[in-house]
Every structure is written in C-alpha cells, then in structure tokens.
mmCIF file of C-alpha atoms in Angstrom:
data_model
loop_
_atom_site.group_PDB
_atom_site.id
_atom_site.type_symbol
_atom_site.label_atom_id
_atom_site.label_comp_id
_atom_site.label_asym_id
_atom_site.label_seq_id
_atom_site.Cartn_x
_atom_site.Cartn_y
_atom_site.Cartn_z
ATOM 1 C CA MET A 1 14.932 24.816 -22.069
ATOM 2 C CA LEU A 2 18.351 23.937 -20.707
ATOM 3 C CA LEU A 3 20.152 21.162 -22.600
ATOM 4 C CA THR A 4 21.810 18.649 -20.252
ATOM 5 C CA MET A 5 23.007 15.028 -20.267
ATOM 6 C CA ARG A 6 22.373 11.961 -18.128
ATOM 7 C CA ILE A 7 25.749 10.527 -17.108
ATOM 8 C CA SER A 8 24.422 6.953 -17.103
ATOM 9 C CA ALA A 9 24.203 7.240 -20.900
ATOM 10 C CA LEU A 10 27.988 6.806 -20.856
ATOM 11 C CA ALA A 11 27.894 3.770 -18.547
ATOM 12 C CA PRO A 12 29.785 1.421 -20.936
ATOM 13 C CA ARG A 13 32.610 3.930 -21.236
ATOM 14 C CA LEU A 14 32.709 4.506 -17.465
ATOM 15 C CA ALA A 15 33.305 0.818 -16.726
ATOM 16 C CA ALA A 16 36.322 -0.058 -14.634
ATOM 17 C CA GLY A 17 39.575 -0.810 -16.373
ATOM 18 C CA SER A 18 41.382 0.710 -19.310
ATOM 19 C CA GLY A 19 40.875 0.452 -23.006
ATOM 20 C CA PRO A 20 39.722 2.347 -26.083
ATOM 21 C CA GLY A 21 36.974 4.830 -25.319
ATOM 22 C CA ARG A 22 37.162 4.420 -21.532
ATOM 23 C CA ILE A 23 36.733 7.655 -19.578
ATOM 24 C CA ALA A 24 37.075 8.683 -15.945
ATOM 25 C CA LEU A 25 34.096 10.144 -14.115
ATOM 26 C CA LEU A 26 35.945 13.407 -13.472
ATOM 27 C CA ASP A 27 36.448 13.800 -17.233
ATOM 28 C CA VAL A 28 32.736 13.477 -18.036
ATOM 29 C CA PRO A 29 31.813 17.173 -17.582
ATOM 30 C CA ALA A 30 34.453 18.365 -20.068
ATOM 31 C CA LEU A 31 33.543 15.596 -22.517
ATOM 32 C CA ALA A 32 29.825 16.372 -22.276
ATOM 33 C CA LYS A 33 30.444 20.070 -22.805
ATOM 34 C CA GLY A 34 32.920 19.592 -25.620
ATOM 35 C CA GLU A 35 31.229 16.774 -27.541
ATOM 36 C CA LEU A 36 27.563 17.681 -27.020
ATOM 37 C CA GLY A 37 27.569 21.310 -25.918
ATOM 38 C CA VAL A 38 25.342 20.534 -22.934
ATOM 39 C CA ASN A 39 25.090 22.853 -19.944
ATOM 40 C CA GLY A 40 24.509 20.479 -17.050
ATOM 41 C CA LEU A 41 24.567 16.887 -15.818
ATOM 42 C CA ILE A 42 22.096 14.448 -14.293
ATOM 43 C CA VAL A 43 24.234 12.266 -12.022
ATOM 44 C CA GLY A 44 23.323 8.698 -11.065
ATOM 45 C CA ALA A 45 24.100 7.349 -7.597
ATOM 46 C CA GLU A 46 25.289 4.161 -9.294
ATOM 47 C CA GLN A 47 28.245 6.131 -10.672
ATOM 48 C CA LEU A 48 29.218 7.287 -7.168
ATOM 49 C CA ALA A 49 29.474 3.972 -5.309
ATOM 50 C CA GLY A 50 32.013 4.299 -2.507
ATOM 51 C CA ALA A 51 32.617 8.014 -3.108
ATOM 52 C CA ASP A 52 33.204 10.217 -0.056
ATOM 53 C CA ARG A 53 32.633 13.940 0.349
ATOM 54 C CA PRO A 54 36.037 15.042 -1.028
ATOM 55 C CA GLN A 55 35.473 12.924 -4.153
ATOM 56 C CA LEU A 56 32.007 14.399 -4.652
ATOM 57 C CA ASN A 57 33.418 17.880 -4.187
ATOM 58 C CA ARG A 58 36.046 17.173 -6.846
ATOM 59 C CA LEU A 59 33.363 16.083 -9.304
ATOM 60 C CA SER A 60 31.370 19.228 -8.542
ATOM 61 C CA GLU A 61 34.458 21.383 -9.078
ATOM 62 C CA ALA A 62 35.281 19.637 -12.372
ATOM 63 C CA ALA A 63 31.707 20.150 -13.546
ATOM 64 C CA ASP A 64 31.684 23.829 -12.631
ATOM 65 C CA LYS A 65 35.065 24.351 -14.300
ATOM 66 C CA ALA A 66 33.738 22.808 -17.521
ATOM 67 C CA GLY A 67 30.619 24.976 -17.432
ATOM 68 C CA CYS A 68 28.535 21.833 -17.059
ATOM 69 C CA PRO A 69 27.357 21.718 -13.402
ATOM 70 C CA CYS A 70 25.703 18.801 -11.622
ATOM 71 C CA LEU A 71 21.966 19.536 -11.435
ATOM 72 C CA VAL A 72 20.152 16.413 -10.226
ATOM 73 C CA LEU A 73 21.291 13.276 -8.374
ATOM 74 C CA THR A 74 19.183 10.173 -9.057
ATOM 75 C CA GLU A 75 18.780 6.875 -7.209
ATOM 76 C CA PRO A 76 17.817 3.973 -9.528
ATOM 77 C CA THR A 77 16.567 1.578 -6.826
ATOM 78 C CA PRO A 78 12.831 1.905 -6.016
ATOM 79 C CA GLN A 79 12.281 2.794 -2.355
ATOM 80 C CA PRO A 80 9.516 0.997 -0.363
ATOM 81 C CA PHE A 81 7.951 3.942 1.448
ATOM 82 C CA ALA A 82 4.544 2.230 1.648
ATOM 83 C CA ASP A 83 5.773 -1.120 2.990
ATOM 84 C CA ASP A 84 3.891 -2.814 5.842
ATOM 85 C CA ASP A 85 7.184 -3.610 7.568
ATOM 86 C CA PRO A 86 8.892 -0.632 9.265
ATOM 87 C CA GLU A 87 12.418 -1.941 8.629
ATOM 88 C CA PRO A 88 12.393 -1.455 4.817
ATOM 89 C CA ILE A 89 10.927 2.005 5.359
ATOM 90 C CA GLU A 90 13.733 2.896 7.769
ATOM 91 C CA ARG A 91 16.325 1.706 5.257
ATOM 92 C CA ALA A 92 14.634 3.745 2.512
ATOM 93 C CA GLU A 93 14.635 6.835 4.727
ATOM 94 C CA ASP A 94 18.327 6.393 5.489
ATOM 95 C CA ARG A 95 19.155 5.884 1.817
ATOM 96 C CA CYS A 96 17.244 8.980 0.700
ATOM 97 C CA MET A 97 18.699 11.109 3.500
ATOM 98 C CA ARG A 98 22.167 10.112 2.303
ATOM 99 C CA LEU A 99 21.134 10.821 -1.281
ATOM 100 C CA ALA A 100 19.989 14.314 -0.320
ATOM 101 C CA GLN A 101 23.257 15.031 1.465
ATOM 102 C CA ALA A 102 25.290 13.806 -1.503
ATOM 103 C CA ALA A 103 23.203 16.004 -3.807
ATOM 104 C CA GLN A 104 24.079 19.033 -1.716
ATOM 105 C CA TRP A 105 27.786 18.164 -1.774
ATOM 106 C CA LEU A 106 27.566 17.938 -5.569
ATOM 107 C CA SER A 107 25.906 21.388 -5.636
ATOM 108 C CA CYS A 108 22.800 19.868 -7.212
ATOM 109 C CA SER A 109 19.426 21.562 -6.875
ATOM 110 C CA ALA A 110 17.429 18.307 -6.740
ATOM 111 C CA PHE A 111 17.593 14.597 -5.978
ATOM 112 C CA ALA A 112 15.229 11.940 -7.294
ATOM 113 C CA PHE A 113 14.188 8.334 -6.700
ATOM 114 C CA PRO A 114 11.338 5.950 -7.611
ATOM 115 C CA VAL A 115 8.817 4.890 -4.950
ATOM 116 C CA VAL A 116 7.261 1.450 -4.473
ATOM 117 C CA ALA A 117 3.558 1.809 -3.634
ATOM 118 C CA GLY A 118 0.370 0.055 -4.640
ATOM 119 C CA ASP A 119 -2.426 1.906 -6.393
ATOM 120 C CA SER A 120 -4.747 2.119 -3.367
ATOM 121 C CA ALA A 121 -5.744 4.989 -1.103
ATOM 122 C CA GLU A 122 -4.108 3.245 1.867
ATOM 123 C CA GLN A 123 -0.775 2.910 0.057
ATOM 124 C CA LEU A 124 -1.023 6.525 -1.095
ATOM 125 C CA ASP A 125 -1.509 7.754 2.481
ATOM 126 C CA ALA A 126 1.318 5.576 3.832
ATOM 127 C CA ALA A 127 3.818 6.650 1.178
ATOM 128 C CA ALA A 128 2.972 10.335 1.614
ATOM 129 C CA ALA A 129 3.309 10.183 5.395
ATOM 130 C CA ASN A 130 6.724 8.535 5.205
ATOM 131 C CA LEU A 131 7.992 10.798 2.426
ATOM 132 C CA LYS A 132 7.218 13.976 4.349
ATOM 133 C CA LYS A 133 10.308 13.416 6.512
ATOM 134 C CA ILE A 134 12.490 13.289 3.380
ATOM 135 C CA SER A 135 10.732 16.341 1.967
ATOM 136 C CA ARG A 136 11.421 18.353 5.130
ATOM 137 C CA ARG A 137 15.077 17.359 4.940
ATOM 138 C CA ALA A 138 15.180 18.486 1.307
ATOM 139 C CA GLU A 139 13.746 21.866 2.249
ATOM 140 C CA ARG A 140 16.405 22.363 4.935
ATOM 141 C CA LEU A 141 19.096 21.583 2.359
ATOM 142 C CA ASP A 142 17.457 23.888 -0.215
ATOM 143 C CA LEU A 143 16.824 20.943 -2.559
ATOM 144 C CA ASN A 144 13.891 19.678 -4.587
ATOM 145 C CA MET A 145 12.775 16.105 -3.857
ATOM 146 C CA CYS A 146 11.618 14.476 -7.096
ATOM 147 C CA LEU A 147 9.709 11.213 -7.500
ATOM 148 C CA MET A 148 10.429 9.079 -10.557
ATOM 149 C CA PRO A 149 7.665 6.973 -12.168
ATOM 150 C CA HIS A 150 7.516 3.320 -11.142
ATOM 151 C CA ARG A 151 5.076 0.419 -11.370
ATOM 152 C CA GLY A 152 2.012 0.830 -9.206
ATOM 153 C CA LEU A 153 0.791 4.135 -7.821
ATOM 154 C CA THR A 154 3.250 6.420 -9.613
ATOM 155 C CA ALA A 155 3.056 4.728 -13.031
ATOM 156 C CA HIS A 156 0.031 6.888 -13.855
ATOM 157 C CA PRO A 157 0.314 10.707 -13.790
ATOM 158 C CA ASP A 158 -2.793 11.006 -11.631
ATOM 159 C CA GLY A 159 -1.287 8.715 -9.002
ATOM 160 C CA LEU A 160 2.019 10.571 -9.001
ATOM 161 C CA THR A 161 0.440 14.019 -8.751
ATOM 162 C CA ALA A 162 -1.892 12.743 -6.016
ATOM 163 C CA LEU A 163 1.168 11.647 -4.040
ATOM 164 C CA LEU A 164 2.812 15.047 -4.526
ATOM 165 C CA LYS A 165 -0.393 16.680 -3.302
ATOM 166 C CA LYS A 166 -0.431 14.494 -0.183
ATOM 167 C CA ILE A 167 3.204 15.279 0.612
ATOM 168 C CA GLY A 168 2.649 18.992 0.094
ATOM 169 C CA GLY A 169 5.043 21.896 -0.259
ATOM 170 C CA PHE A 170 6.804 23.478 -3.218
ATOM 171 C CA ARG A 171 10.003 21.435 -2.943
ATOM 172 C CA VAL A 172 8.461 18.262 -4.372
ATOM 173 C CA GLY A 173 8.414 17.380 -8.039
ATOM 174 C CA THR A 174 8.928 14.794 -10.753
ATOM 175 C CA LEU A 175 11.504 13.533 -13.238
ATOM 176 C CA PRO A 176 9.454 12.470 -16.304
ATOM 177 C CA ASP A 177 10.771 10.518 -19.276
ATOM 178 C CA LEU A 178 9.649 10.958 -22.886
ATOM 179 C CA ALA A 179 9.787 7.179 -23.360
ATOM 180 C CA ASP A 180 7.300 6.735 -20.515
ATOM 181 C CA ALA A 181 5.107 9.399 -22.089
ATOM 182 C CA VAL A 182 5.103 7.674 -25.484
ATOM 183 C CA ALA A 183 4.442 4.245 -23.990
ATOM 184 C CA SER A 184 1.504 5.590 -21.976
ATOM 185 C CA GLY A 185 -0.562 5.811 -25.175
ATOM 186 C CA ASP A 186 -1.330 9.501 -24.589
ATOM 187 C CA PRO A 187 1.966 11.406 -24.421
ATOM 188 C CA VAL A 188 0.337 14.831 -24.566
ATOM 189 C CA ALA A 189 -1.814 14.164 -21.496
ATOM 190 C CA TYR A 190 1.064 12.411 -19.713
ATOM 191 C CA LEU A 191 3.439 15.329 -20.166
ATOM 192 C CA ARG A 192 0.779 17.938 -19.460
ATOM 193 C CA ARG A 193 0.228 16.459 -16.024
ATOM 194 C CA LEU A 194 3.830 15.781 -14.959
ATOM 195 C CA VAL A 195 6.088 18.283 -16.713
ATOM 196 C CA PRO A 196 4.914 21.363 -14.750
ATOM 197 C CA TYR A 197 6.462 19.751 -11.653
ATOM 198 C CA ALA A 198 9.669 18.513 -13.317
ATOM 199 C CA SER A 199 13.234 19.338 -12.293
ATOM 200 C CA ALA A 200 14.366 17.654 -15.530
ATOM 201 C CA VAL A 201 12.879 15.664 -18.416
ATOM 202 C CA PHE A 202 14.737 12.676 -19.867
ATOM 203 C CA VAL A 203 15.025 12.559 -23.669
ATOM 204 C CA PRO A 204 16.037 9.044 -24.809
ATOM 205 C CA GLY A 205 17.497 8.196 -28.189
ATOM 206 C CA LEU A 206 15.503 7.522 -31.331
ATOM 207 C CA GLU A 207 15.833 3.752 -31.025
ATOM 208 C CA GLU A 208 14.498 3.782 -27.475
ATOM 209 C CA LEU A 209 11.521 5.939 -28.437
ATOM 210 C CA ALA A 210 10.703 3.680 -31.373
ATOM 211 C CA GLU A 211 10.955 0.594 -29.156
ATOM 212 C CA SER A 212 8.790 2.189 -26.493
ATOM 213 C CA ARG A 213 6.061 2.955 -28.996
ATOM 214 C CA ARG A 214 6.256 -0.436 -30.706
ATOM 215 C CA ARG A 215 6.114 -2.505 -27.564
ATOM 216 C CA GLY A 216 3.528 -0.376 -25.812
ATOM 217 C CA ALA A 217 5.509 -0.883 -22.604
ATOM 218 C CA THR A 218 7.533 1.784 -20.859
ATOM 219 C CA VAL A 219 11.282 1.674 -21.239
ATOM 220 C CA GLY A 220 11.728 4.917 -19.331
ATOM 221 C CA VAL A 221 13.234 5.500 -15.910
ATOM 222 C CA GLY A 222 14.979 2.248 -15.181
ATOM 223 C CA GLY A 223 12.486 0.449 -17.419
ATOM 224 C CA SER A 224 10.316 0.157 -14.341
ATOM 225 C CA ALA A 225 7.041 1.903 -15.028
ATOM 226 C CA ALA A 226 4.067 0.240 -16.652
ATOM 227 C CA ALA A 227 2.549 1.581 -19.842
ATOM 228 C CA ALA A 228 -0.890 3.106 -19.749
ATOM 229 C CA PRO A 229 -1.883 1.660 -16.358
ATOM 230 C CA PRO A 230 -5.375 2.213 -14.962
ATOM 231 C CA LYS A 231 -5.831 5.302 -12.836
ATOM 232 C CA PRO A 232 -5.196 4.529 -9.156
ATOM 233 C CA ALA A 233 -8.290 3.795 -7.098
ATOM 234 C CA GLY A 234 -9.583 6.773 -5.189
ATOM 235 C CA VAL A 235 -7.283 9.228 -6.943
ATOM 236 C CA LYS A 236 -8.859 12.294 -8.486
ATOM 237 C CA ALA A 237 -7.757 13.154 -12.022
ATOM 238 C CA ALA A 238 -5.035 15.780 -12.035
ATOM 239 C CA ARG A 239 -5.418 18.917 -14.120
ATOM 240 C CA VAL A 240 -2.454 21.164 -14.800
ATOM 241 C CA SER A 241 -2.290 24.672 -16.161
ATOM 242 C CA LYS A 242 0.221 25.671 -18.817
ATOM 243 C CA GLY A 243 3.473 26.620 -17.133
ATOM 244 C CA SER A 244 1.814 26.944 -13.716
ATOM 245 C CA ARG A 245 4.479 25.057 -11.814
ATOM 246 C CA ALA A 246 7.536 25.091 -14.090
ATOM 247 C CA LYS A 247 8.337 28.741 -13.474
ATOM 248 C CA LYS A 248 8.348 28.545 -9.654
ATOM 249 C CA ALA A 249 11.879 27.229 -9.052
ATOM 250 C CA ALA A 250 14.653 26.848 -11.603
ATOM 251 C CA PRO A 251 16.570 23.692 -10.765
ATOM 252 C CA GLY A 252 19.933 24.834 -12.096
ATOM 253 C CA THR A 253 22.126 27.903 -12.146
ATOM 254 C CA ALA A 254 23.215 27.792 -15.781
ATOM 255 C CA GLN A 255 21.206 30.084 -18.030
ATOM 256 C CA ASP A 256 22.189 28.798 -21.465
ATOM 257 C CA THR A 257 19.376 27.612 -23.692
ATOM 258 C CA ILE A 258 19.314 25.230 -26.627
ATOM 259 C CA ALA A 259 20.820 26.829 -29.717
ATOM 260 C CA PRO A 260 21.124 25.081 -33.082
ATOM 261 C CA PRO A 261 24.708 23.943 -33.704
ATOM 262 C CA ALA A 262 26.157 24.992 -37.047
ATOM 263 C CA GLU A 263 25.953 21.527 -38.553
ATOM 264 C CA SER A 264 22.239 21.151 -37.808
ATOM 265 C CA ALA A 265 20.962 24.239 -39.602
ATOM 266 C CA ALA A 266 19.565 22.050 -42.354
ATOM 267 C CA GLY A 267 18.529 18.458 -42.690
ATOM 268 C CA PRO A 268 15.799 16.089 -43.806
ATOM 269 C CA LEU A 269 13.321 17.590 -41.353
ATOM 270 C CA GLY A 270 14.321 21.215 -41.721
ATOM 271 C CA ALA A 271 12.793 23.616 -39.156
ATOM 272 C CA HIS A 272 9.373 22.706 -37.831
ATOM 273 C CA SER A 273 6.672 24.541 -35.955
ATOM 274 C CA LEU A 274 3.991 22.514 -34.221
ATOM 275 C CA ASP A 275 1.614 23.484 -37.035
ATOM 276 C CA ASP A 276 4.000 21.831 -39.496
ATOM 277 C CA LEU A 277 4.144 18.686 -37.412
ATOM 278 C CA ALA A 278 0.394 18.579 -36.928
ATOM 279 C CA ALA A 279 -0.056 18.693 -40.699
ATOM 280 C CA GLN A 280 2.606 16.048 -41.322
ATOM 281 C CA ALA A 281 1.126 13.822 -38.621
ATOM 282 C CA ALA A 282 -2.395 13.870 -40.043
ATOM 283 C CA ALA A 283 -2.116 10.150 -40.732
ATOM 284 C CA GLY A 284 -0.736 9.413 -37.261
ATOM 285 C CA THR A 285 -2.482 7.978 -34.245
ATOM 286 C CA PRO A 286 -5.106 10.267 -32.668
ATOM 287 C CA ILE A 287 -4.343 10.850 -29.001
ATOM 288 C CA GLY A 288 -7.247 10.896 -26.565
ATOM 289 C CA ALA A 289 -10.240 13.146 -26.820
ATOM 290 C CA GLU A 290 -7.984 16.050 -27.741
ATOM 291 C CA GLY A 291 -7.514 14.650 -31.235
ATOM 292 C CA VAL A 292 -3.804 15.528 -31.336
ATOM 293 C CA ALA A 293 -1.974 13.233 -33.753
ATOM 294 C CA VAL A 294 1.462 11.973 -32.759
ATOM 295 C CA PRO A 295 4.059 11.382 -35.520
ATOM 296 C CA GLN A 296 5.088 7.792 -36.199
ATOM 297 C CA ASP A 297 8.650 8.566 -37.287
ATOM 298 C CA PRO A 298 10.999 8.680 -34.246
ATOM 299 C CA ALA A 299 12.826 11.785 -35.475
ATOM 300 C CA GLU A 300 9.593 13.705 -35.964
ATOM 301 C CA LEU A 301 8.364 12.328 -32.646
ATOM 302 C CA VAL A 302 11.304 13.904 -30.788
ATOM 303 C CA VAL A 303 10.566 17.306 -32.294
ATOM 304 C CA PHE A 304 6.847 16.914 -31.617
ATOM 305 C CA LEU A 305 7.402 16.038 -27.943
ATOM 306 C CA ALA A 306 9.830 18.941 -27.542
ATOM 307 C CA GLY A 307 7.056 21.118 -28.931
ATOM 308 C CA VAL A 308 4.685 19.759 -26.298
ATOM 309 C CA LEU A 309 7.180 20.727 -23.587
ATOM 310 C CA GLU A 310 7.475 24.212 -25.028
ATOM 311 C CA THR A 311 3.706 24.578 -25.298
ATOM 312 C CA ILE A 312 3.252 23.566 -21.671
ATOM 313 C CA GLY A 313 5.691 26.315 -20.736
ATOM 314 C CA TYR A 314 8.568 24.110 -19.587
ATOM 315 C CA GLU A 315 11.833 26.071 -19.301
ATOM 316 C CA HIS A 316 14.109 23.787 -17.283
ATOM 317 C CA PRO A 317 16.569 20.947 -18.101
ATOM 318 C CA VAL A 318 15.987 18.374 -20.818
ATOM 319 C CA ALA A 319 18.490 15.547 -20.362
ATOM 320 C CA LEU A 320 19.900 13.659 -23.335
ATOM 321 C CA ASP A 321 19.999 9.937 -22.602
ATOM 322 C CA HIS A 322 21.049 6.709 -24.312
ATOM 323 C CA ARG A 323 20.120 3.178 -23.220
ATOM 324 C CA GLY A 324 20.768 1.109 -26.309
ATOM 325 C CA LYS A 325 23.783 -0.223 -28.161
ATOM 326 C CA GLY A 326 26.224 1.717 -30.282
ATOM 327 C CA ASP A 327 28.059 4.981 -29.714
ATOM 328 C CA PRO A 328 26.206 6.987 -27.025
ATOM 329 C CA ILE A 329 27.783 10.285 -28.075
ATOM 330 C CA ALA A 330 26.658 9.890 -31.695
ATOM 331 C CA ALA A 331 23.157 8.888 -30.603
ATOM 332 C CA MET A 332 22.793 11.836 -28.227
ATOM 333 C CA ARG A 333 24.246 14.219 -30.798
ATOM 334 C CA ALA A 334 21.519 13.160 -33.244
ATOM 335 C CA THR A 335 18.833 13.812 -30.624
ATOM 336 C CA ARG A 336 20.416 17.149 -29.749
ATOM 337 C CA ASP A 337 20.316 18.265 -33.366
ATOM 338 C CA LEU A 338 16.629 17.371 -33.616
ATOM 339 C CA LEU A 339 15.816 19.355 -30.478
ATOM 340 C CA ALA A 340 17.700 22.335 -31.879
ATOM 341 C CA ARG A 341 15.382 22.480 -34.903
ATOM 342 C CA LEU A 342 12.279 23.223 -32.879
ATOM 343 C CA HIS A 343 10.851 26.647 -33.635
ATOM 344 C CA THR A 344 8.402 28.439 -31.384
ATOM 345 C CA LYS A 345 4.830 27.542 -32.276
ATOM 346 C CA PRO A 346 2.179 30.179 -33.151
ATOM 347 C CA GLU A 347 -0.373 31.036 -30.474
ATOM 348 C CA ALA A 348 -3.174 29.608 -32.608
ATOM 349 C CA ASP A 349 -1.543 26.186 -32.648
ATOM 350 C CA PRO A 350 -4.176 23.497 -32.021
ATOM 351 C CA LEU A 351 -1.865 21.704 -29.608
ATOM 352 C CA ALA A 352 -1.583 24.823 -27.471
ATOM 353 C CA ALA A 353 -5.356 25.063 -27.403
ATOM 354 C CA ALA A 354 -5.606 21.434 -26.341
ATOM 355 C CA ILE A 355 -3.105 21.872 -23.506
ATOM 356 C CA SER A 356 -4.090 25.269 -22.091
ATOM 357 C CA GLY A 357 -6.975 26.117 -19.833
ATOM 358 C CA GLU A 358 -6.366 23.421 -17.239
ATOM 359 C CA GLU A 359 -6.178 23.811 -13.459
ATOM 360 C CA ASP A 360 -3.194 23.104 -11.215
ATOM 361 C CA PRO A 361 -3.899 20.238 -8.790
ATOM 362 C CA LEU A 362 -1.255 21.339 -6.278
ATOM 363 C CA GLU A 363 -2.580 24.877 -6.237
ATOM 364 C CA ASP A 364 -6.056 23.421 -5.737
ATOM 365 C CA ALA A 365 -4.672 21.420 -2.817
ATOM 366 C CA ALA A 366 -3.194 24.547 -1.256
ATOM 367 C CA GLU A 367 -6.558 26.274 -1.515
ATOM 368 C CA GLU A 368 -8.286 23.272 0.058
ATOM 369 C CA ASP A 369 -5.817 23.219 2.966
ATOM 370 C CA ALA A 370 -6.178 26.962 3.576
#
C-alpha cells in the first residue's frame, strides 16, 4: 500500500493570513514528505478556490519535486445527478467536467465526488445515465472517476457498486473511508465490497474512529453518509473477489510502500499479524455471519482494518486524514506508526478465509452485457 495524505487534514494551518503554524499550499508537499514520509497527496477542490491552470501546474511541480505527487482531486459538495430538474444536473455536469480538467492539470490519476440519489431503482437509473457523460470525459483524459459515499443510494456498498455497474467501464471506482466502514456496523463486509474499486482509502485519526464507532453514525467523507443504512430497493447484493479489481489500474506513479519508521519499531502494540489481532479481539463485537471480531481499542482497530485491506489484496494509496482538534501532524504521525506495524498475515488466517471466495459484481456485469 502507498502511504499518502489528505491535504484537508491541514485545513486550519492553510487558513488565510499569517501566524504561528500557518503554511502555504505550495509548501504542503515538502511538509508532508518531511514530517510524515508520505508519498502522495489527496487534494481537495476547496483548497484550490480561484486557482487557474498556471497555479495548478505550480502545485503539481512542487509536489513532484518533493517526491509527493498529487494523486486524487476531490470535490466535497454532493452532486445531484438524479435530480428531477435538468438545471441542477447541468450544473453538476459542468462542475465535474471542470474537476476532471483540474485533476489532469495537477497530474492526478483520479477525481472524486459524492452523488445525491435516492435509494430507488429509478434514481439509480437516472444517476447512472447522467454520470456516463462524466465517465466518458474521464476516459478521454486518462483519469479514474470515483464516487464518494453519501446519504441515500451510495451510503450502502450494494447501492454504490450497483451504480458503478450501471455506469460501466473500468475507469469508475470509489473512495472509501475507514470511519464509514466502522460506522456501518460491519466494516469487513463494507471494505470487502468497496475497496477493490478504490483509487484511495481514507484513514482518519484515532479520535475520529472512536467517535464513529461510539455514535454509530458515519463521520467519514464529509460526514455525509449514513451508518448501516438499509440496502437500496431493487439492488442486488454485491460480491467481490479478493484483489479482483485493485490490481487493474494503479492510481499513482510513486512506487514506495509503507515502511516502519525507526521510532515505531517498538511500542505498546508491538508487531501484529491478523491472527494476533483475532485472538486479542476475542471479546470484541462479532461482525455479521462471518464471526470476525473487531477490536474495541482505536489503535488496535487501525491495525485490524489495515489488515483487512491487505487481506482483500489492496495495493494502492491509503490517505492519512485528521478531522478533529489538536495538532494534525502529530495525530497523523500516530496513525502512520500504527499502519507501519502491520505484518503480513498467514494464509490460514480466518479473516482471509472469510473474505476470499467471493465474485466480482462488475465482472459479472461485463459477462451479462456480452
């Protein structure tokens, strides 16, 4: 997995004006590389308000120079692609076309945005039909178009994968969030369904994960998705094979993988395999029919979820994020050190057995269309 950072985690320090701790956007790549050792950036459109092409090119050049390239450009505002009124749809199309162009100027490999759609078959069909135009544009620009979870149709993995199936093609994907997965009540199933189509996976801080689990309500992408919603009406359950989609298109050019920093070689958790975590989590909450127990402690939970990603076969960016109070660098450094302690699980791991042996819904769709 490629360790990256979400720029919005530094939002308080990117605020306009001068003062202690303030930093310019062009300085973020060097700071992220130097302070966290990350190898890429997830850029938010909210950080680029008013920027023109030369300014975007300068950010891309600064990122490449620091060895921390821009990988994904995200739009935080949900786009109404299933609206009954054509005017909001036209505005959404224009916004996403501009987003795609900006992503190309930043040398990103993907752009992402949430979609507003109800959990009905009619809304599913409408959203898919309108999104195909954006998807075709993404293909021409050699970009992946990723849909971020949001209330309604895409809050549930089955709804989101059904929408991807309707849109079609291999340039569509997702941008899952570990906080959304935890809040869903079944993080293993949630990640198993969405991660194979991910251009990046957001990894929030320990406080955010703990809050997400305690409240039982998603605090993931923009805090917009609902926790454990019912499966959308008329949507067939999605089944995903281990690593079936993740290996098809690497979203970034950097090849560095997560390596334990010197200071994290030892600690209260030590080095864990998934077998270790399964034993330690015996008193945790059973998850679904699979019987996989999820650790209660946030630190162990981070390592456990990273193990789920590894078991699924995910090899692409994991993005450190911070949405709470306090020093974002310190919070993300703590999460980074936990991720670095993950050791490859044995093949006999019960979690691997629970995850493997599933079918790929998008491959099934391709066979049906043939």
